[in-house]
C-alpha cells in the first residue's frame, strides 16, 4: 500500500488535486477535504465510538477506514492530531476491556487485543505503538505502583 499522494480527481470536491488513495476502496481524497473530514469528526465527537470512515463513501456505503498516514499528513494541527489519536486510543482500550482485554506475547513483546468469549485473550491483531496503552495489565486496567 502506497502512502504517497498522487494527482487525480478528489472523490469529495471533484477537483484535480494531489490526493491520497485510500486502501480498500481506492477512493481518492485531497488533503483539504481529508482535513475538513477529520476536523468535522473531532467537532462532532464520535471518534470515541467509531472509526473515521472514507469521506468519499458518505451515502455510498463505503466502509473503508481512513488510515493514520492520511490523518497525519492532511494538514491538521498538532492539537487536532493529538485529539484524534487520543480518541482512537480511548476507543481501542474500551473495546479491549469489552472483548477480552490486552495480552502481551512473551516471545516478541507485541501487545494484542483479545477476542470475546474466549475465556482467555487470544491474539486477534497486533496493536500499533500508538495504540499501546503503556502500563496496562492484561485486563486493560492501569497497573498500580
mmCIF file with all atom_site columns, C-alpha atoms in Angstrom:
data_model
loop_
_atom_site.group_PDB
_atom_site.id
_atom_site.type_symbol
_atom_site.label_atom_id
_atom_site.label_alt_id
_atom_site.label_comp_id
_atom_site.label_asym_id
_atom_site.label_entity_id
_atom_site.label_seq_id
_atom_site.pdbx_PDB_ins_code
_atom_site.Cartn_x
_atom_site.Cartn_y
_atom_site.Cartn_z
_atom_site.occupancy
_atom_site.B_iso_or_equiv
_atom_site.pdbx_formal_charge
_atom_site.auth_seq_id
_atom_site.auth_comp_id
_atom_site.auth_asym_id
_atom_site.auth_atom_id
_atom_site.pdbx_PDB_model_num
ATOM 1   C CA . UNK A 1 1   ? 0.000   0.000   0.000  1.00 0.00 ? 1   UNK A CA 1
ATOM 2   C CA . UNK A 1 2   ? 1.496   3.285   -1.051 1.00 0.00 ? 2   UNK A CA 1
ATOM 3   C CA . UNK A 1 3   ? 1.371   6.135   1.435  1.00 0.00 ? 3   UNK A CA 1
ATOM 4   C CA . UNK A 1 4   ? 2.233   8.646   -1.273 1.00 0.00 ? 4   UNK A CA 1
ATOM 5   C CA . UNK A 1 5   ? -0.253  11.075  -2.732 1.00 0.00 ? 5   UNK A CA 1
ATOM 6   C CA . UNK A 1 6   ? -0.920  11.385  -6.485 1.00 0.00 ? 6   UNK A CA 1
ATOM 7   C CA . UNK A 1 7   ? -2.592  13.972  -8.735 1.00 0.00 ? 7   UNK A CA 1
ATOM 8   C CA . UNK A 1 8   ? -6.132  12.760  -9.517 1.00 0.00 ? 8   UNK A CA 1
ATOM 9   C CA . UNK A 1 9   ? -9.727  13.893  -9.092 1.00 0.00 ? 9   UNK A CA 1
ATOM 10  C CA . UNK A 1 10  ? -10.777 14.177  -5.436 1.00 0.00 ? 10  UNK A CA 1
ATOM 11  C CA . UNK A 1 11  ? -13.759 11.965  -4.636 1.00 0.00 ? 11  UNK A CA 1
ATOM 12  C CA . UNK A 1 12  ? -15.222 14.636  -2.350 1.00 0.00 ? 12  UNK A CA 1
ATOM 13  C CA . UNK A 1 13  ? -14.765 18.046  -4.032 1.00 0.00 ? 13  UNK A CA 1
ATOM 14  C CA . UNK A 1 14  ? -14.205 16.579  -7.538 1.00 0.00 ? 14  UNK A CA 1
ATOM 15  C CA . UNK A 1 15  ? -11.257 18.965  -8.084 1.00 0.00 ? 15  UNK A CA 1
ATOM 16  C CA . UNK A 1 16  ? -7.995  17.882  -9.666 1.00 0.00 ? 16  UNK A CA 1
ATOM 17  C CA . UNK A 1 17  ? -5.574  17.822  -6.765 1.00 0.00 ? 17  UNK A CA 1
ATOM 18  C CA . UNK A 1 18  ? -2.796  15.883  -5.125 1.00 0.00 ? 18  UNK A CA 1
ATOM 19  C CA . UNK A 1 19  ? -4.795  13.131  -3.433 1.00 0.00 ? 19  UNK A CA 1
ATOM 20  C CA . UNK A 1 20  ? -4.380  10.208  -1.079 1.00 0.00 ? 20  UNK A CA 1
ATOM 21  C CA . UNK A 1 21  ? -5.728  6.918   -2.405 1.00 0.00 ? 21  UNK A CA 1
ATOM 22  C CA . UNK A 1 22  ? -7.468  5.044   0.387  1.00 0.00 ? 22  UNK A CA 1
ATOM 23  C CA . UNK A 1 23  ? -6.573  1.358   0.555  1.00 0.00 ? 23  UNK A CA 1
ATOM 24  C CA . UNK A 1 24  ? -9.539  -0.963  0.296  1.00 0.00 ? 24  UNK A CA 1
ATOM 25  C CA . UNK A 1 25  ? -11.901 1.257   -1.666 1.00 0.00 ? 25  UNK A CA 1
ATOM 26  C CA . UNK A 1 26  ? -9.382  3.128   -3.849 1.00 0.00 ? 26  UNK A CA 1
ATOM 27  C CA . UNK A 1 27  ? -11.295 6.377   -3.384 1.00 0.00 ? 27  UNK A CA 1
ATOM 28  C CA . UNK A 1 28  ? -9.121  9.479   -3.666 1.00 0.00 ? 28  UNK A CA 1
ATOM 29  C CA . UNK A 1 29  ? -9.291  12.398  -1.258 1.00 0.00 ? 29  UNK A CA 1
ATOM 30  C CA . UNK A 1 30  ? -7.310  15.635  -1.351 1.00 0.00 ? 30  UNK A CA 1
ATOM 31  C CA . UNK A 1 31  ? -5.609  16.971  1.785  1.00 0.00 ? 31  UNK A CA 1
ATOM 32  C CA . UNK A 1 32  ? -8.065  19.883  2.292  1.00 0.00 ? 32  UNK A CA 1
ATOM 33  C CA . UNK A 1 33  ? -11.066 17.516  2.128  1.00 0.00 ? 33  UNK A CA 1
ATOM 34  C CA . UNK A 1 34  ? -9.349  14.974  4.389  1.00 0.00 ? 34  UNK A CA 1
ATOM 35  C CA . UNK A 1 35  ? -8.543  17.756  6.870  1.00 0.00 ? 35  UNK A CA 1
ATOM 36  C CA . UNK A 1 36  ? -12.144 19.003  6.821  1.00 0.00 ? 36  UNK A CA 1
ATOM 37  C CA . UNK A 1 37  ? -13.368 15.415  7.392  1.00 0.00 ? 37  UNK A CA 1
ATOM 38  C CA . UNK A 1 38  ? -11.033 14.858  10.374 1.00 0.00 ? 38  UNK A CA 1
ATOM 39  C CA . UNK A 1 39  ? -11.832 18.238  11.960 1.00 0.00 ? 39  UNK A CA 1
ATOM 40  C CA . UNK A 1 40  ? -15.563 17.632  11.497 1.00 0.00 ? 40  UNK A CA 1
ATOM 41  C CA . UNK A 1 41  ? -15.285 14.206  13.176 1.00 0.00 ? 41  UNK A CA 1
ATOM 42  C CA . UNK A 1 42  ? -13.405 15.787  16.096 1.00 0.00 ? 42  UNK A CA 1
ATOM 43  C CA . UNK A 1 43  ? -16.024 18.536  16.442 1.00 0.00 ? 43  UNK A CA 1
ATOM 44  C CA . UNK A 1 44  ? -18.895 16.029  16.303 1.00 0.00 ? 44  UNK A CA 1
ATOM 45  C CA . UNK A 1 45  ? -17.124 13.924  18.938 1.00 0.00 ? 45  UNK A CA 1
ATOM 46  C CA . UNK A 1 46  ? -17.925 10.490  17.522 1.00 0.00 ? 46  UNK A CA 1
ATOM 47  C CA . UNK A 1 47  ? -14.373 9.125   17.219 1.00 0.00 ? 47  UNK A CA 1
ATOM 48  C CA . UNK A 1 48  ? -14.510 7.515   20.657 1.00 0.00 ? 48  UNK A CA 1
ATOM 49  C CA . UNK A 1 49  ? -17.411 5.329   19.425 1.00 0.00 ? 49  UNK A CA 1
ATOM 50  C CA . UNK A 1 50  ? -16.428 4.523   15.832 1.00 0.00 ? 50  UNK A CA 1
ATOM 51  C CA . UNK A 1 51  ? -13.611 4.694   13.289 1.00 0.00 ? 51  UNK A CA 1
ATOM 52  C CA . UNK A 1 52  ? -13.105 7.556   10.848 1.00 0.00 ? 52  UNK A CA 1
ATOM 53  C CA . UNK A 1 53  ? -14.561 6.260   7.585  1.00 0.00 ? 53  UNK A CA 1
ATOM 54  C CA . UNK A 1 54  ? -13.839 7.226   3.969  1.00 0.00 ? 54  UNK A CA 1
ATOM 55  C CA . UNK A 1 55  ? -15.213 10.722  3.254  1.00 0.00 ? 55  UNK A CA 1
ATOM 56  C CA . UNK A 1 56  ? -15.960 9.713   -0.354 1.00 0.00 ? 56  UNK A CA 1
ATOM 57  C CA . UNK A 1 57  ? -18.262 6.985   0.834  1.00 0.00 ? 57  UNK A CA 1
ATOM 58  C CA . UNK A 1 58  ? -20.830 9.158   2.584  1.00 0.00 ? 58  UNK A CA 1
ATOM 59  C CA . UNK A 1 59  ? -24.159 7.853   1.363  1.00 0.00 ? 59  UNK A CA 1
ATOM 60  C CA . UNK A 1 60  ? -22.391 5.257   -0.807 1.00 0.00 ? 60  UNK A CA 1
ATOM 61  C CA . UNK A 1 61  ? -21.977 2.554   1.851  1.00 0.00 ? 61  UNK A CA 1
ATOM 62  C CA . UNK A 1 62  ? -18.165 2.675   1.723  1.00 0.00 ? 62  UNK A CA 1
ATOM 63  C CA . UNK A 1 63  ? -16.770 1.154   4.910  1.00 0.00 ? 63  UNK A CA 1
ATOM 64  C CA . UNK A 1 64  ? -13.071 1.877   4.383  1.00 0.00 ? 64  UNK A CA 1
ATOM 65  C CA . UNK A 1 65  ? -11.302 3.235   7.462  1.00 0.00 ? 65  UNK A CA 1
ATOM 66  C CA . UNK A 1 66  ? -9.153  6.321   6.868  1.00 0.00 ? 66  UNK A CA 1
ATOM 67  C CA . UNK A 1 67  ? -5.556  5.258   7.609  1.00 0.00 ? 67  UNK A CA 1
ATOM 68  C CA . UNK A 1 68  ? -3.395  7.149   10.094 1.00 0.00 ? 68  UNK A CA 1
ATOM 69  C CA . UNK A 1 69  ? -0.944  8.316   7.429  1.00 0.00 ? 69  UNK A CA 1
ATOM 70  C CA . UNK A 1 70  ? -3.745  10.347  5.800  1.00 0.00 ? 70  UNK A CA 1
ATOM 71  C CA . UNK A 1 71  ? -4.746  11.858  9.149  1.00 0.00 ? 71  UNK A CA 1
ATOM 72  C CA . UNK A 1 72  ? -1.124  12.649  9.979  1.00 0.00 ? 72  UNK A CA 1
ATOM 73  C CA . UNK A 1 73  ? -0.388  14.258  6.596  1.00 0.00 ? 73  UNK A CA 1
ATOM 74  C CA . UNK A 1 74  ? -3.618  16.132  5.768  1.00 0.00 ? 74  UNK A CA 1
ATOM 75  C CA . UNK A 1 75  ? -2.628  19.395  7.445  1.00 0.00 ? 75  UNK A CA 1
ATOM 76  C CA . UNK A 1 76  ? -4.430  19.236  10.789 1.00 0.00 ? 76  UNK A CA 1
ATOM 77  C CA . UNK A 1 77  ? -2.797  20.979  13.739 1.00 0.00 ? 77  UNK A CA 1
ATOM 78  C CA . UNK A 1 78  ? -0.696  19.145  16.312 1.00 0.00 ? 78  UNK A CA 1
ATOM 79  C CA . UNK A 1 79  ? -3.515  19.661  18.822 1.00 0.00 ? 79  UNK A CA 1
ATOM 80  C CA . UNK A 1 80  ? -6.075  18.127  16.445 1.00 0.00 ? 80  UNK A CA 1
ATOM 81  C CA . UNK A 1 81  ? -3.728  15.201  15.706 1.00 0.00 ? 81  UNK A CA 1
ATOM 82  C CA . UNK A 1 82  ? -3.285  14.541  19.430 1.00 0.00 ? 82  UNK A CA 1
ATOM 83  C CA . UNK A 1 83  ? -7.069  14.701  19.978 1.00 0.00 ? 83  UNK A CA 1
ATOM 84  C CA . UNK A 1 84  ? -7.628  12.278  17.076 1.00 0.00 ? 84  UNK A CA 1
ATOM 85  C CA . UNK A 1 85  ? -5.116  9.746   18.389 1.00 0.00 ? 85  UNK A CA 1
ATOM 86  C CA . UNK A 1 86  ? -6.383  10.133  21.979 1.00 0.00 ? 86  UNK A CA 1
ATOM 87  C CA . UNK A 1 87  ? -9.940  9.348   20.808 1.00 0.00 ? 87  UNK A CA 1
ATOM 88  C CA . UNK A 1 88  ? -8.677  6.280   18.898 1.00 0.00 ? 88  UNK A CA 1
ATOM 89  C CA . UNK A 1 89  ? -6.724  5.063   21.909 1.00 0.00 ? 89  UNK A CA 1
ATOM 90  C CA . UNK A 1 90  ? -9.741  5.535   24.192 1.00 0.00 ? 90  UNK A CA 1
ATOM 91  C CA . UNK A 1 91  ? -11.957 3.604   21.751 1.00 0.00 ? 91  UNK A CA 1
ATOM 92  C CA . UNK A 1 92  ? -9.430  0.772   21.415 1.00 0.00 ? 92  UNK A CA 1
ATOM 93  C CA . UNK A 1 93  ? -8.992  0.472   25.180 1.00 0.00 ? 93  UNK A CA 1
ATOM 94  C CA . UNK A 1 94  ? -12.763 0.423   25.619 1.00 0.00 ? 94  UNK A CA 1
ATOM 95  C CA . UNK A 1 95  ? -13.029 -2.358  23.021 1.00 0.00 ? 95  UNK A CA 1
ATOM 96  C CA . UNK A 1 96  ? -10.196 -4.250  24.678 1.00 0.00 ? 96  UNK A CA 1
ATOM 97  C CA . UNK A 1 97  ? -11.944 -4.099  28.045 1.00 0.00 ? 97  UNK A CA 1
ATOM 98  C CA . UNK A 1 98  ? -15.212 -5.235  26.468 1.00 0.00 ? 98  UNK A CA 1
ATOM 99  C CA . UNK A 1 99  ? -13.788 -8.008  24.304 1.00 0.00 ? 99  UNK A CA 1
ATOM 100 C CA . UNK A 1 100 ? -11.176 -9.773  26.383 1.00 0.00 ? 100 UNK A CA 1
ATOM 101 C CA . UNK A 1 101 ? -8.510  -7.265  27.248 1.00 0.00 ? 101 UNK A CA 1
ATOM 102 C CA . UNK A 1 102 ? -4.969  -6.828  26.109 1.00 0.00 ? 102 UNK A CA 1
ATOM 103 C CA . UNK A 1 103 ? -2.325  -9.509  26.323 1.00 0.00 ? 103 UNK A CA 1
ATOM 104 C CA . UNK A 1 104 ? 1.376   -9.428  25.560 1.00 0.00 ? 104 UNK A CA 1
ATOM 105 C CA . UNK A 1 105 ? 3.307   -12.101 23.681 1.00 0.00 ? 105 UNK A CA 1
ATOM 106 C CA . UNK A 1 106 ? 6.081   -13.429 25.938 1.00 0.00 ? 106 UNK A CA 1
ATOM 107 C CA . UNK A 1 107 ? 8.347   -14.028 22.925 1.00 0.00 ? 107 UNK A CA 1
ATOM 108 C CA . UNK A 1 108 ? 8.048   -10.802 20.929 1.00 0.00 ? 108 UNK A CA 1
ATOM 109 C CA . UNK A 1 109 ? 6.546   -8.350  23.474 1.00 0.00 ? 109 UNK A CA 1
ATOM 110 C CA . UNK A 1 110 ? 3.837   -7.327  20.965 1.00 0.00 ? 110 UNK A CA 1
ATOM 111 C CA . UNK A 1 111 ? 0.503   -6.484  22.556 1.00 0.00 ? 111 UNK A CA 1
ATOM 112 C CA . UNK A 1 112 ? -2.734  -7.931  21.192 1.00 0.00 ? 112 UNK A CA 1
ATOM 113 C CA . UNK A 1 113 ? -6.436  -7.298  21.678 1.00 0.00 ? 113 UNK A CA 1
ATOM 114 C CA . UNK A 1 114 ? -8.215  -10.412 22.939 1.00 0.00 ? 114 UNK A CA 1
ATOM 115 C CA . UNK A 1 115 ? -11.340 -11.910 21.452 1.00 0.00 ? 115 UNK A CA 1
ATOM 116 C CA . UNK A 1 116 ? -14.728 -12.008 23.136 1.00 0.00 ? 116 UNK A CA 1
ATOM 117 C CA . UNK A 1 117 ? -15.898 -15.183 24.800 1.00 0.00 ? 117 UNK A CA 1
ATOM 118 C CA . UNK A 1 118 ? -12.561 -16.927 24.502 1.00 0.00 ? 118 UNK A CA 1
ATOM 119 C CA . UNK A 1 119 ? -12.118 -17.258 28.257 1.00 0.00 ? 119 UNK A CA 1
ATOM 120 C CA . UNK A 1 120 ? -8.549  -16.161 27.767 1.00 0.00 ? 120 UNK A CA 1
ATOM 121 C CA . UNK A 1 121 ? -7.280  -13.380 25.496 1.00 0.00 ? 121 UNK A CA 1
ATOM 122 C CA . UNK A 1 122 ? -6.281  -14.725 22.104 1.00 0.00 ? 122 UNK A CA 1
ATOM 123 C CA . UNK A 1 123 ? -4.198  -12.637 19.714 1.00 0.00 ? 123 UNK A CA 1
ATOM 124 C CA . UNK A 1 124 ? -6.526  -11.170 17.122 1.00 0.00 ? 124 UNK A CA 1
ATOM 125 C CA . UNK A 1 125 ? -4.283  -8.423  15.798 1.00 0.00 ? 125 UNK A CA 1
ATOM 126 C CA . UNK A 1 126 ? -1.132  -6.680  16.997 1.00 0.00 ? 126 UNK A CA 1
ATOM 127 C CA . UNK A 1 127 ? -1.556  -3.207  18.471 1.00 0.00 ? 127 UNK A CA 1
ATOM 128 C CA . UNK A 1 128 ? 0.486   -0.447  16.888 1.00 0.00 ? 128 UNK A CA 1
ATOM 129 C CA . UNK A 1 129 ? 2.906   1.536   19.027 1.00 0.00 ? 129 UNK A CA 1
ATOM 130 C CA . UNK A 1 130 ? 0.341   4.376   19.103 1.00 0.00 ? 130 UNK A CA 1
ATOM 131 C CA . UNK A 1 131 ? -2.396  2.053   20.367 1.00 0.00 ? 131 UNK A CA 1
ATOM 132 C CA . UNK A 1 132 ? -0.276  0.574   23.146 1.00 0.00 ? 132 UNK A CA 1
ATOM 133 C CA . UNK A 1 133 ? -1.660  1.913   26.393 1.00 0.00 ? 133 UNK A CA 1
ATOM 134 C CA . UNK A 1 134 ? 1.662   1.780   28.273 1.00 0.00 ? 134 UNK A CA 1
ATOM 135 C CA . UNK A 1 135 ? 1.494   0.396   31.790 1.00 0.00 ? 135 UNK A CA 1
ATOM 136 C CA . UNK A 1 136 ? -1.630  -1.719  31.468 1.00 0.00 ? 136 UNK A CA 1
ATOM 137 C CA . UNK A 1 137 ? -2.310  -5.199  32.795 1.00 0.00 ? 137 UNK A CA 1
ATOM 138 C CA . UNK A 1 138 ? -3.834  -7.986  30.689 1.00 0.00 ? 138 UNK A CA 1
ATOM 139 C CA . UNK A 1 139 ? -7.360  -6.760  31.501 1.00 0.00 ? 139 UNK A CA 1
ATOM 140 C CA . UNK A 1 140 ? -6.773  -3.243  30.205 1.00 0.00 ? 140 UNK A CA 1
ATOM 141 C CA . UNK A 1 141 ? -6.501  -1.738  33.696 1.00 0.00 ? 141 UNK A CA 1
ATOM 142 C CA . UNK A 1 142 ? -3.649  0.594   34.702 1.00 0.00 ? 142 UNK A CA 1
ATOM 143 C CA . UNK A 1 143 ? -1.036  -1.125  36.831 1.00 0.00 ? 143 UNK A CA 1
ATOM 144 C CA . UNK A 1 144 ? -0.789  0.151   40.390 1.00 0.00 ? 144 UNK A CA 1
ATOM 145 C CA . UNK A 1 145 ? 2.666   1.106   41.632 1.00 0.00 ? 145 UNK A CA 1
#
